């Protein structure tokens, strides 16, 4: 196995939740990590933790759905940390509503952040991967890709990311680049806390209801997903590409 020291990873939406845990894990694995989120100052908390643990890290503010900001962010990472050859497309939002109440803005926001964001980031970063003849892209899908009431926008985006993953795997494989997707089940983060609030359920009750449906009988935590990312971006996973790994405490697919 090659030591990842010197390799540079970008994790989007890394100010908190799954992205923050993934940034910390990749830094511990030896990658230099760009912690990208909407607001550079919110990324600072993740950055400080990584610095304290002895990692090399950079906070970058950018909206992944904005082509100009994405190009500028990737250029800044390349200049300040080195050419990025690992990309984790994790940034995400929800705008849940039943179809008859879903607004155009609910639809566009979710599709723009998840799908357009992953497209813009991957297009900008792949040139560094091609130049290095090595790269790893991991896209965050969801069990919601299989259908989830109130999430027509989100499930369409997350299912779309699975097709996007498989196509990039076919196009980029010859350059030493693998592209895979992780579909988490229920993970305790601010995103799921907001869902509990929206449906007016007490958090403890909301968690217990979900855990009752999970074969391993516990809720997921961000580190569960970070662990799977760590595998996909490792050298040893170089023959695994175009896959969707459900990390949900049970099959779900
Ligand atoms: P979270 O809401 O805690 O964190 C998401 C982060 O993305 C935030 O820091 C936010 O600022 C950032 N972000 C949002 N829009 C952005 C944009 N346009 N540009 C840059 N950054 C942006 O969410 P989380 O629970 O940690 O989820 C992370 C990913 O995992 C998301 O893609 C989500 O859809 C997916 N996921 C989460 C769960 C879960 O149960 N939590 C389950 C399946 C999939």
PDB file of C-alpha atoms and ligand atoms in Angstrom:
ATOM      1  CA  UNK A   1       0.000   0.000   0.000  1.00  0.00           C
ATOM      2  CA  UNK A   2       1.171   3.500  -0.822  1.00  0.00           C
ATOM      3  CA  UNK A   3       1.325   5.968   2.040  1.00  0.00           C
ATOM      4  CA  UNK A   4      -1.331   8.660   1.439  1.00  0.00           C
ATOM      5  CA  UNK A   5       1.032  11.313   2.877  1.00  0.00           C
ATOM      6  CA  UNK A   6       1.263  14.092   0.329  1.00  0.00           C
ATOM      7  CA  UNK A   7      -2.060  13.253  -1.272  1.00  0.00           C
ATOM      8  CA  UNK A   8      -4.696  15.938  -1.059  1.00  0.00           C
ATOM      9  CA  UNK A   9      -8.387  15.304  -0.422  1.00  0.00           C
ATOM     10  CA  UNK A  10     -11.348  17.682  -0.724  1.00  0.00           C
ATOM     11  CA  UNK A  11     -14.406  16.957   1.417  1.00  0.00           C
ATOM     12  CA  UNK A  12     -17.444  19.121   0.629  1.00  0.00           C
ATOM     13  CA  UNK A  13     -19.938  20.034   3.336  1.00  0.00           C
ATOM     14  CA  UNK A  14     -17.231  19.276   5.897  1.00  0.00           C
ATOM     15  CA  UNK A  15     -18.068  21.928   8.511  1.00  0.00           C
ATOM     16  CA  UNK A  16     -20.160  19.416  10.452  1.00  0.00           C
ATOM     17  CA  UNK A  17     -21.804  15.996  10.479  1.00  0.00           C
ATOM     18  CA  UNK A  18     -20.668  13.255   8.113  1.00  0.00           C
ATOM     19  CA  UNK A  19     -18.364  15.617   6.175  1.00  0.00           C
ATOM     20  CA  UNK A  20     -16.525  16.739   9.322  1.00  0.00           C
ATOM     21  CA  UNK A  21     -16.049  13.135  10.504  1.00  0.00           C
ATOM     22  CA  UNK A  22     -14.787  12.194   7.028  1.00  0.00           C
ATOM     23  CA  UNK A  23     -12.321  15.107   6.946  1.00  0.00           C
ATOM     24  CA  UNK A  24     -10.979  14.083  10.376  1.00  0.00           C
ATOM     25  CA  UNK A  25     -10.683  10.444   9.315  1.00  0.00           C
ATOM     26  CA  UNK A  26      -8.869  11.207   6.045  1.00  0.00           C
ATOM     27  CA  UNK A  27      -6.477  13.531   7.911  1.00  0.00           C
ATOM     28  CA  UNK A  28      -5.801  10.721  10.410  1.00  0.00           C
ATOM     29  CA  UNK A  29      -5.197   8.391   7.439  1.00  0.00           C
ATOM     30  CA  UNK A  30      -2.458  10.779   6.283  1.00  0.00           C
ATOM     31  CA  UNK A  31      -4.159  12.934   3.632  1.00  0.00           C
ATOM     32  CA  UNK A  32      -3.889  16.712   3.550  1.00  0.00           C
ATOM     33  CA  UNK A  33      -7.543  17.778   3.671  1.00  0.00           C
ATOM     34  CA  UNK A  34      -9.468  20.740   2.265  1.00  0.00           C
ATOM     35  CA  UNK A  35     -12.527  21.308   4.455  1.00  0.00           C
ATOM     36  CA  UNK A  36     -14.970  22.924   2.039  1.00  0.00           C
ATOM     37  CA  UNK A  37     -18.279  24.398   3.149  1.00  0.00           C
ATOM     38  CA  UNK A  38     -20.560  27.342   2.321  1.00  0.00           C
ATOM     39  CA  UNK A  39     -18.886  29.621   4.818  1.00  0.00           C
ATOM     40  CA  UNK A  40     -15.150  29.401   5.481  1.00  0.00           C
ATOM     41  CA  UNK A  41     -15.606  30.443   9.114  1.00  0.00           C
ATOM     42  CA  UNK A  42     -17.951  27.500   9.872  1.00  0.00           C
ATOM     43  CA  UNK A  43     -15.311  25.116   8.477  1.00  0.00           C
ATOM     44  CA  UNK A  44     -12.817  26.448  11.030  1.00  0.00           C
ATOM     45  CA  UNK A  45     -14.060  24.172  13.851  1.00  0.00           C
ATOM     46  CA  UNK A  46     -13.319  21.050  11.822  1.00  0.00           C
ATOM     47  CA  UNK A  47      -9.984  22.556  10.777  1.00  0.00           C
ATOM     48  CA  UNK A  48      -8.919  23.359  14.340  1.00  0.00           C
ATOM     49  CA  UNK A  49      -9.583  19.775  15.428  1.00  0.00           C
ATOM     50  CA  UNK A  50      -7.462  18.410  12.591  1.00  0.00           C
ATOM     51  CA  UNK A  51      -4.617  20.856  13.267  1.00  0.00           C
ATOM     52  CA  UNK A  52      -4.672  19.884  16.953  1.00  0.00           C
ATOM     53  CA  UNK A  53      -4.334  16.235  15.908  1.00  0.00           C
ATOM     54  CA  UNK A  54      -1.286  17.140  13.778  1.00  0.00           C
ATOM     55  CA  UNK A  55      -2.943  17.072  10.335  1.00  0.00           C
ATOM     56  CA  UNK A  56      -2.439  19.326   7.313  1.00  0.00           C
ATOM     57  CA  UNK A  57      -5.685  21.119   6.492  1.00  0.00           C
ATOM     58  CA  UNK A  58      -7.245  24.129   4.753  1.00  0.00           C
ATOM     59  CA  UNK A  59     -10.678  25.749   5.241  1.00  0.00           C
ATOM     60  CA  UNK A  60     -12.329  26.749   1.978  1.00  0.00           C
ATOM     61  CA  UNK A  61     -15.611  28.624   1.589  1.00  0.00           C
ATOM     62  CA  UNK A  62     -17.618  27.817  -1.553  1.00  0.00           C
ATOM     63  CA  UNK A  63     -21.115  26.977  -2.731  1.00  0.00           C
ATOM     64  CA  UNK A  64     -20.753  23.693  -4.633  1.00  0.00           C
ATOM     65  CA  UNK A  65     -23.688  24.585  -6.893  1.00  0.00           C
ATOM     66  CA  UNK A  66     -21.893  27.705  -8.231  1.00  0.00           C
ATOM     67  CA  UNK A  67     -19.496  26.948 -11.103  1.00  0.00           C
ATOM     68  CA  UNK A  68     -17.307  30.036 -10.534  1.00  0.00           C
ATOM     69  CA  UNK A  69     -16.932  29.388  -6.808  1.00  0.00           C
ATOM     70  CA  UNK A  70     -16.123  25.719  -7.455  1.00  0.00           C
ATOM     71  CA  UNK A  71     -13.385  26.555  -9.971  1.00  0.00           C
ATOM     72  CA  UNK A  72     -11.879  29.155  -7.609  1.00  0.00           C
ATOM     73  CA  UNK A  73     -12.025  26.765  -4.627  1.00  0.00           C
ATOM     74  CA  UNK A  74     -10.315  23.918  -6.465  1.00  0.00           C
ATOM     75  CA  UNK A  75      -7.630  26.288  -7.780  1.00  0.00           C
ATOM     76  CA  UNK A  76      -7.034  27.535  -4.233  1.00  0.00           C
ATOM     77  CA  UNK A  77      -6.702  23.999  -2.871  1.00  0.00           C
ATOM     78  CA  UNK A  78      -4.220  23.118  -5.632  1.00  0.00           C
ATOM     79  CA  UNK A  79      -2.168  26.253  -4.895  1.00  0.00           C
ATOM     80  CA  UNK A  80      -2.212  26.053  -1.087  1.00  0.00           C
ATOM     81  CA  UNK A  81      -2.308  22.310  -0.313  1.00  0.00           C
ATOM     82  CA  UNK A  82      -1.355  20.628  -3.575  1.00  0.00           C
ATOM     83  CA  UNK A  83      -3.215  19.008  -6.480  1.00  0.00           C
ATOM     84  CA  UNK A  84      -6.373  17.308  -5.138  1.00  0.00           C
ATOM     85  CA  UNK A  85      -6.672  13.631  -6.095  1.00  0.00           C
ATOM     86  CA  UNK A  86      -9.417  12.616  -3.655  1.00  0.00           C
ATOM     87  CA  UNK A  87     -12.896  14.158  -3.746  1.00  0.00           C
ATOM     88  CA  UNK A  88     -15.761  13.367  -1.400  1.00  0.00           C
ATOM     89  CA  UNK A  89     -19.021  14.909  -2.659  1.00  0.00           C
ATOM     90  CA  UNK A  90     -20.831  15.149   0.663  1.00  0.00           C
ATOM     91  CA  UNK A  91     -22.445  18.636   0.769  1.00  0.00           C
ATOM     92  CA  UNK A  92     -26.192  18.320   1.077  1.00  0.00           C
ATOM     93  CA  UNK A  93     -29.481  19.915   2.044  1.00  0.00           C
ATOM     94  CA  UNK A  94     -33.064  18.756   2.442  1.00  0.00           C
ATOM     95  CA  UNK A  95     -36.255  20.604   1.511  1.00  0.00           C
ATOM     96  CA  UNK A  96     -38.788  17.887   2.345  1.00  0.00           C
ATOM     97  CA  UNK A  97     -42.415  18.197   1.308  1.00  0.00           C
ATOM     98  CA  UNK A  98     -45.109  16.009  -0.139  1.00  0.00           C
ATOM     99  CA  UNK A  99     -45.260  16.418  -3.913  1.00  0.00           C
ATOM    100  CA  UNK A 100     -48.410  18.567  -3.916  1.00  0.00           C
ATOM    101  CA  UNK A 101     -46.764  21.053  -1.541  1.00  0.00           C
ATOM    102  CA  UNK A 102     -43.246  20.946  -2.999  1.00  0.00           C
ATOM    103  CA  UNK A 103     -42.236  24.317  -4.462  1.00  0.00           C
ATOM    104  CA  UNK A 104     -40.044  24.899  -7.511  1.00  0.00           C
ATOM    105  CA  UNK A 105     -37.422  26.280  -5.121  1.00  0.00           C
ATOM    106  CA  UNK A 106     -37.553  23.116  -2.938  1.00  0.00           C
ATOM    107  CA  UNK A 107     -36.880  21.036  -6.042  1.00  0.00           C
ATOM    108  CA  UNK A 108     -34.174  23.262  -7.554  1.00  0.00           C
ATOM    109  CA  UNK A 109     -32.222  23.805  -4.329  1.00  0.00           C
ATOM    110  CA  UNK A 110     -31.904  20.096  -3.581  1.00  0.00           C
ATOM    111  CA  UNK A 111     -31.083  19.074  -7.160  1.00  0.00           C
ATOM    112  CA  UNK A 112     -28.586  21.926  -7.461  1.00  0.00           C
ATOM    113  CA  UNK A 113     -26.627  21.182  -4.293  1.00  0.00           C
ATOM    114  CA  UNK A 114     -26.481  17.393  -4.601  1.00  0.00           C
ATOM    115  CA  UNK A 115     -26.390  16.720  -8.322  1.00  0.00           C
ATOM    116  CA  UNK A 116     -25.094  19.899  -9.950  1.00  0.00           C
ATOM    117  CA  UNK A 117     -22.675  20.302  -7.019  1.00  0.00           C
ATOM    118  CA  UNK A 118     -21.225  16.809  -7.480  1.00  0.00           C
ATOM    119  CA  UNK A 119     -21.000  17.402 -11.234  1.00  0.00           C
ATOM    120  CA  UNK A 120     -19.203  20.758 -10.912  1.00  0.00           C
ATOM    121  CA  UNK A 121     -16.795  19.527  -8.237  1.00  0.00           C
ATOM    122  CA  UNK A 122     -15.969  16.300 -10.087  1.00  0.00           C
ATOM    123  CA  UNK A 123     -15.392  18.124 -13.375  1.00  0.00           C
ATOM    124  CA  UNK A 124     -13.068  20.626 -11.707  1.00  0.00           C
ATOM    125  CA  UNK A 125     -11.073  18.045  -9.722  1.00  0.00           C
ATOM    126  CA  UNK A 126     -10.757  15.282 -12.333  1.00  0.00           C
ATOM    127  CA  UNK A 127      -8.116  17.183 -14.292  1.00  0.00           C
ATOM    128  CA  UNK A 128      -5.757  16.945 -11.311  1.00  0.00           C
ATOM    129  CA  UNK A 129      -6.529  13.237 -10.969  1.00  0.00           C
ATOM    130  CA  UNK A 130      -5.947  12.575 -14.676  1.00  0.00           C
ATOM    131  CA  UNK A 131      -2.618  14.448 -14.484  1.00  0.00           C
ATOM    132  CA  UNK A 132      -1.604  12.275 -11.506  1.00  0.00           C
ATOM    133  CA  UNK A 133      -2.903   9.045 -13.136  1.00  0.00           C
ATOM    134  CA  UNK A 134      -4.586   8.351  -9.789  1.00  0.00           C
ATOM    135  CA  UNK A 135      -7.790   9.510  -8.172  1.00  0.00           C
ATOM    136  CA  UNK A 136     -10.704   8.641  -5.910  1.00  0.00           C
ATOM    137  CA  UNK A 137     -14.205  10.104  -6.002  1.00  0.00           C
ATOM    138  CA  UNK A 138     -16.831   9.160  -3.416  1.00  0.00           C
ATOM    139  CA  UNK A 139     -20.398  10.449  -3.791  1.00  0.00           C
ATOM    140  CA  UNK A 140     -22.811  10.503  -0.852  1.00  0.00           C
ATOM    141  CA  UNK A 141     -26.094   8.936  -1.912  1.00  0.00           C
ATOM    142  CA  UNK A 142     -28.743   7.758   0.588  1.00  0.00           C
ATOM    143  CA  UNK A 143     -31.178   4.937   1.294  1.00  0.00           C
ATOM    144  CA  UNK A 144     -33.731   7.587   0.266  1.00  0.00           C
ATOM    145  CA  UNK A 145     -32.653   6.830  -3.328  1.00  0.00           C
ATOM    146  CA  UNK A 146     -34.943   3.785  -2.958  1.00  0.00           C
ATOM    147  CA  UNK A 147     -37.912   6.070  -2.245  1.00  0.00           C
ATOM    148  CA  UNK A 148     -38.923   8.030   0.856  1.00  0.00           C
ATOM    149  CA  UNK A 149     -42.193   9.818   1.555  1.00  0.00           C
ATOM    150  CA  UNK A 150     -41.804  13.600   1.464  1.00  0.00           C
ATOM    151  CA  UNK A 151     -38.474  13.478  -0.358  1.00  0.00           C
ATOM    152  CA  UNK A 152     -39.254  13.415  -4.117  1.00  0.00           C
ATOM    153  CA  UNK A 153     -36.506  15.993  -4.693  1.00  0.00           C
ATOM    154  CA  UNK A 154     -33.920  14.386  -2.383  1.00  0.00           C
ATOM    155  CA  UNK A 155     -34.551  10.791  -3.522  1.00  0.00           C
ATOM    156  CA  UNK A 156     -34.343  11.857  -7.183  1.00  0.00           C
ATOM    157  CA  UNK A 157     -31.013  13.582  -6.474  1.00  0.00           C
ATOM    158  CA  UNK A 158     -29.630  10.638  -4.488  1.00  0.00           C
ATOM    159  CA  UNK A 159     -30.713   8.095  -7.139  1.00  0.00           C
ATOM    160  CA  UNK A 160     -29.209  10.426  -9.759  1.00  0.00           C
ATOM    161  CA  UNK A 161     -25.897  10.355  -7.917  1.00  0.00           C
ATOM    162  CA  UNK A 162     -25.810   6.565  -8.265  1.00  0.00           C
ATOM    163  CA  UNK A 163     -26.083   6.817 -12.079  1.00  0.00           C
ATOM    164  CA  UNK A 164     -23.538   9.650 -12.060  1.00  0.00           C
ATOM    165  CA  UNK A 165     -21.160   7.437 -10.033  1.00  0.00           C
ATOM    166  CA  UNK A 166     -21.410   4.505 -12.440  1.00  0.00           C
ATOM    167  CA  UNK A 167     -20.885   6.688 -15.523  1.00  0.00           C
ATOM    168  CA  UNK A 168     -17.823   8.454 -14.089  1.00  0.00           C
ATOM    169  CA  UNK A 169     -16.416   5.047 -13.095  1.00  0.00           C
ATOM    170  CA  UNK A 170     -16.658   3.971 -16.747  1.00  0.00           C
ATOM    171  CA  UNK A 171     -15.210   7.225 -18.143  1.00  0.00           C
ATOM    172  CA  UNK A 172     -12.374   7.739 -15.654  1.00  0.00           C
ATOM    173  CA  UNK A 173     -11.236   4.191 -14.877  1.00  0.00           C
ATOM    174  CA  UNK A 174      -8.511   4.224 -17.524  1.00  0.00           C
ATOM    175  CA  UNK A 175      -6.827   7.129 -15.700  1.00  0.00           C
ATOM    176  CA  UNK A 176      -6.447   5.196 -12.443  1.00  0.00           C
ATOM    177  CA  UNK A 177      -9.505   6.897 -10.977  1.00  0.00           C
ATOM    178  CA  UNK A 178     -12.202   4.988  -9.086  1.00  0.00           C
ATOM    179  CA  UNK A 179     -15.657   6.415  -8.430  1.00  0.00           C
ATOM    180  CA  UNK A 180     -17.964   4.936  -5.818  1.00  0.00           C
ATOM    181  CA  UNK A 181     -21.023   5.886  -3.858  1.00  0.00           C
ATOM    182  CA  UNK A 182     -22.018   5.421  -0.225  1.00  0.00           C
ATOM    183  CA  UNK A 183     -25.714   5.308   0.632  1.00  0.00           C
ATOM    184  CA  UNK A 184     -26.103   5.914   4.377  1.00  0.00           C
ATOM    185  CA  UNK A 185     -29.193   4.947   6.310  1.00  0.00           C
ATOM    186  CA  UNK A 186     -30.161   6.850   9.451  1.00  0.00           C
ATOM    187  CA  UNK A 187     -27.169   8.815  10.785  1.00  0.00           C
ATOM    188  CA  UNK A 188     -27.412  11.130  13.793  1.00  0.00           C
ATOM    189  CA  UNK A 189     -26.505  14.616  12.521  1.00  0.00           C
ATOM    190  CA  UNK A 190     -27.952  18.142  12.374  1.00  0.00           C
ATOM    191  CA  UNK A 191     -29.699  17.126   9.144  1.00  0.00           C
ATOM    192  CA  UNK A 192     -31.708  14.358  10.824  1.00  0.00           C
ATOM    193  CA  UNK A 193     -32.294  16.547  13.910  1.00  0.00           C
ATOM    194  CA  UNK A 194     -33.878  19.121  11.599  1.00  0.00           C
ATOM    195  CA  UNK A 195     -36.101  16.398  10.117  1.00  0.00           C
ATOM    196  CA  UNK A 196     -37.299  15.411  13.610  1.00  0.00           C
ATOM    197  CA  UNK A 197     -38.081  19.052  14.309  1.00  0.00           C
ATOM    198  CA  UNK A 198     -39.952  19.452  11.032  1.00  0.00           C
ATOM    199  CA  UNK A 199     -42.214  16.482  11.734  1.00  0.00           C
ATOM    200  CA  UNK A 200     -42.692  17.773  15.310  1.00  0.00           C
ATOM    201  CA  UNK A 201     -41.178  14.716  17.011  1.00  0.00           C
ATOM    202  CA  UNK A 202     -39.053  14.695  20.106  1.00  0.00           C
ATOM    203  CA  UNK A 203     -35.470  13.675  19.093  1.00  0.00           C
ATOM    204  CA  UNK A 204     -35.228  10.676  21.475  1.00  0.00           C
ATOM    205  CA  UNK A 205     -38.515   9.297  20.184  1.00  0.00           C
ATOM    206  CA  UNK A 206     -37.522   9.967  16.557  1.00  0.00           C
ATOM    207  CA  UNK A 207     -34.245   8.038  17.044  1.00  0.00           C
ATOM    208  CA  UNK A 208     -35.955   5.152  18.847  1.00  0.00           C
ATOM    209  CA  UNK A 209     -38.534   4.793  16.034  1.00  0.00           C
ATOM    210  CA  UNK A 210     -35.766   4.561  13.451  1.00  0.00           C
ATOM    211  CA  UNK A 211     -33.561   2.220  15.483  1.00  0.00           C
ATOM    212  CA  UNK A 212     -36.528  -0.164  15.790  1.00  0.00           C
ATOM    213  CA  UNK A 213     -36.287  -0.648  11.981  1.00  0.00           C
ATOM    214  CA  UNK A 214     -32.484  -1.116  11.846  1.00  0.00           C
ATOM    215  CA  UNK A 215     -31.185  -4.722  11.938  1.00  0.00           C
ATOM    216  CA  UNK A 216     -28.042  -3.887  13.978  1.00  0.00           C
ATOM    217  CA  UNK A 217     -30.339  -2.126  16.479  1.00  0.00           C
ATOM    218  CA  UNK A 218     -28.536   1.190  16.760  1.00  0.00           C
ATOM    219  CA  UNK A 219     -28.454   4.546  15.018  1.00  0.00           C
ATOM    220  CA  UNK A 220     -25.602   5.318  12.650  1.00  0.00           C
ATOM    221  CA  UNK A 221     -22.959   7.893  13.542  1.00  0.00           C
ATOM    222  CA  UNK A 222     -20.830   9.997  11.161  1.00  0.00           C
ATOM    223  CA  UNK A 223     -17.748   7.846  11.885  1.00  0.00           C
ATOM    224  CA  UNK A 224     -19.576   4.841  10.348  1.00  0.00           C
ATOM    225  CA  UNK A 225     -19.652   6.648   7.026  1.00  0.00           C
ATOM    226  CA  UNK A 226     -16.124   8.063   7.367  1.00  0.00           C
ATOM    227  CA  UNK A 227     -14.857   4.498   7.777  1.00  0.00           C
ATOM    228  CA  UNK A 228     -16.432   3.440   4.476  1.00  0.00           C
ATOM    229  CA  UNK A 229     -14.975   6.520   2.734  1.00  0.00           C
ATOM    230  CA  UNK A 230     -11.549   5.644   4.127  1.00  0.00           C
ATOM    231  CA  UNK A 231     -11.823   2.217   2.471  1.00  0.00           C
ATOM    232  CA  UNK A 232     -12.929   3.547  -0.936  1.00  0.00           C
ATOM    233  CA  UNK A 233     -10.119   6.135  -1.127  1.00  0.00           C
ATOM    234  CA  UNK A 234      -7.411   3.674  -0.084  1.00  0.00           C
ATOM    235  CA  UNK A 235      -4.912   2.310  -2.590  1.00  0.00           C
ATOM    236  CA  UNK A 236      -6.050  -1.217  -1.857  1.00  0.00           C
ATOM    237  CA  UNK A 237      -9.562  -0.421  -3.171  1.00  0.00           C
ATOM    238  CA  UNK A 238      -8.226   0.334  -6.669  1.00  0.00           C
ATOM    239  CA  UNK A 239     -10.228  -2.510  -8.277  1.00  0.00           C
ATOM    240  CA  UNK A 240     -13.528  -1.421  -6.689  1.00  0.00           C
ATOM    241  CA  UNK A 241     -15.327   1.114  -8.878  1.00  0.00           C
ATOM    242  CA  UNK A 242     -18.858   2.114  -9.838  1.00  0.00           C
ATOM    243  CA  UNK A 243     -20.304   0.573  -6.681  1.00  0.00           C
ATOM    244  CA  UNK A 244     -22.986   1.730  -4.277  1.00  0.00           C
ATOM    245  CA  UNK A 245     -22.347   0.657  -0.688  1.00  0.00           C
ATOM    246  CA  UNK A 246     -25.374   0.829   1.620  1.00  0.00           C
ATOM    247  CA  UNK A 247     -24.130   1.695   5.104  1.00  0.00           C
ATOM    248  CA  UNK A 248     -27.390   1.402   6.937  1.00  0.00           C
ATOM    249  CA  UNK A 249     -27.038  -1.261   9.631  1.00  0.00           C
ATOM    250  CA  UNK A 250     -28.795  -3.694   7.326  1.00  0.00           C
ATOM    251  CA  UNK A 251     -29.363  -4.459   3.622  1.00  0.00           C
ATOM    252  CA  UNK A 252     -31.751  -1.689   2.428  1.00  0.00           C
ATOM    253  CA  UNK A 253     -31.064  -2.474  -1.266  1.00  0.00           C
TER     254      UNK A 253
HETATM  255  P1  LIG B   1     -25.484  18.201   7.614  1.00  0.00           P
HETATM  256  O1  LIG B   1     -26.678  19.035   7.288  1.00  0.00           O
HETATM  257  O2  LIG B   1     -25.153  17.968   9.041  1.00  0.00           O
HETATM  258  O3  LIG B   1     -24.194  18.790   6.885  1.00  0.00           O
HETATM  259  C1  LIG B   1     -24.227  19.166   5.538  1.00  0.00           C
HETATM  260  C2  LIG B   1     -23.141  20.199   5.290  1.00  0.00           C
HETATM  261  O4  LIG B   1     -23.213  20.566   3.891  1.00  0.00           O
HETATM  262  C3  LIG B   1     -23.342  21.488   6.104  1.00  0.00           C
HETATM  263  O5  LIG B   1     -22.137  21.834   6.762  1.00  0.00           O
HETATM  264  C4  LIG B   1     -23.748  22.512   5.051  1.00  0.00           C
HETATM  265  O6  LIG B   1     -23.328  23.841   5.338  1.00  0.00           O
HETATM  266  C5  LIG B   1     -23.038  21.966   3.813  1.00  0.00           C
HETATM  267  N1  LIG B   1     -23.620  22.482   2.567  1.00  0.00           N
HETATM  268  C6  LIG B   1     -24.944  22.593   2.271  1.00  0.00           C
HETATM  269  N2  LIG B   1     -25.096  23.169   1.066  1.00  0.00           N
HETATM  270  C7  LIG B   1     -23.856  23.429   0.591  1.00  0.00           C
HETATM  271  C8  LIG B   1     -23.363  24.010  -0.599  1.00  0.00           C
HETATM  272  N3  LIG B   1     -24.212  24.477  -1.553  1.00  0.00           N
HETATM  273  N4  LIG B   1     -22.029  24.136  -0.769  1.00  0.00           N
HETATM  274  C9  LIG B   1     -21.183  23.702   0.196  1.00  0.00           C
HETATM  275  N5  LIG B   1     -21.578  23.125   1.343  1.00  0.00           N
HETATM  276  C10 LIG B   1     -22.907  22.998   1.544  1.00  0.00           C
HETATM  277  O7  LIG B   1     -25.729  16.819   6.839  1.00  0.00           O
HETATM  278  P2  LIG B   1     -25.164  15.323   7.090  1.00  0.00           P
HETATM  279  O8  LIG B   1     -26.227  14.582   7.780  1.00  0.00           O
HETATM  280  O9  LIG B   1     -23.790  15.362   7.634  1.00  0.00           O
HETATM  281  O10 LIG B   1     -25.151  14.794   5.578  1.00  0.00           O
HETATM  282  C11 LIG B   1     -23.989  14.769   4.758  1.00  0.00           C
HETATM  283  C12 LIG B   1     -24.339  14.059   3.459  1.00  0.00           C
HETATM  284  O11 LIG B   1     -24.807  12.742   3.729  1.00  0.00           O
HETATM  285  C13 LIG B   1     -25.445  14.741   2.658  1.00  0.00           C
HETATM  286  O12 LIG B   1     -25.185  14.625   1.278  1.00  0.00           O
HETATM  287  C14 LIG B   1     -26.665  13.941   3.031  1.00  0.00           C
HETATM  288  O13 LIG B   1     -27.666  14.025   2.048  1.00  0.00           O
HETATM  289  C15 LIG B   1     -26.070  12.544   3.143  1.00  0.00           C
HETATM  290  N6  LIG B   1     -26.861  11.621   3.956  1.00  0.00           N
HETATM  291  C16 LIG B   1     -27.117  11.877   5.285  1.00  0.00           C
HETATM  292  C17 LIG B   1     -27.874  10.969   6.023  1.00  0.00           C
HETATM  293  C18 LIG B   1     -28.199  11.174   7.479  1.00  0.00           C
HETATM  294  O14 LIG B   1     -28.966  10.353   8.042  1.00  0.00           O
HETATM  295  N7  LIG B   1     -27.672  12.177   8.143  1.00  0.00           N
HETATM  296  C19 LIG B   1     -28.380   9.830   5.401  1.00  0.00           C
HETATM  297  C20 LIG B   1     -28.100   9.610   4.060  1.00  0.00           C
HETATM  298  C21 LIG B   1     -27.342  10.515   3.345  1.00  0.00           C
END
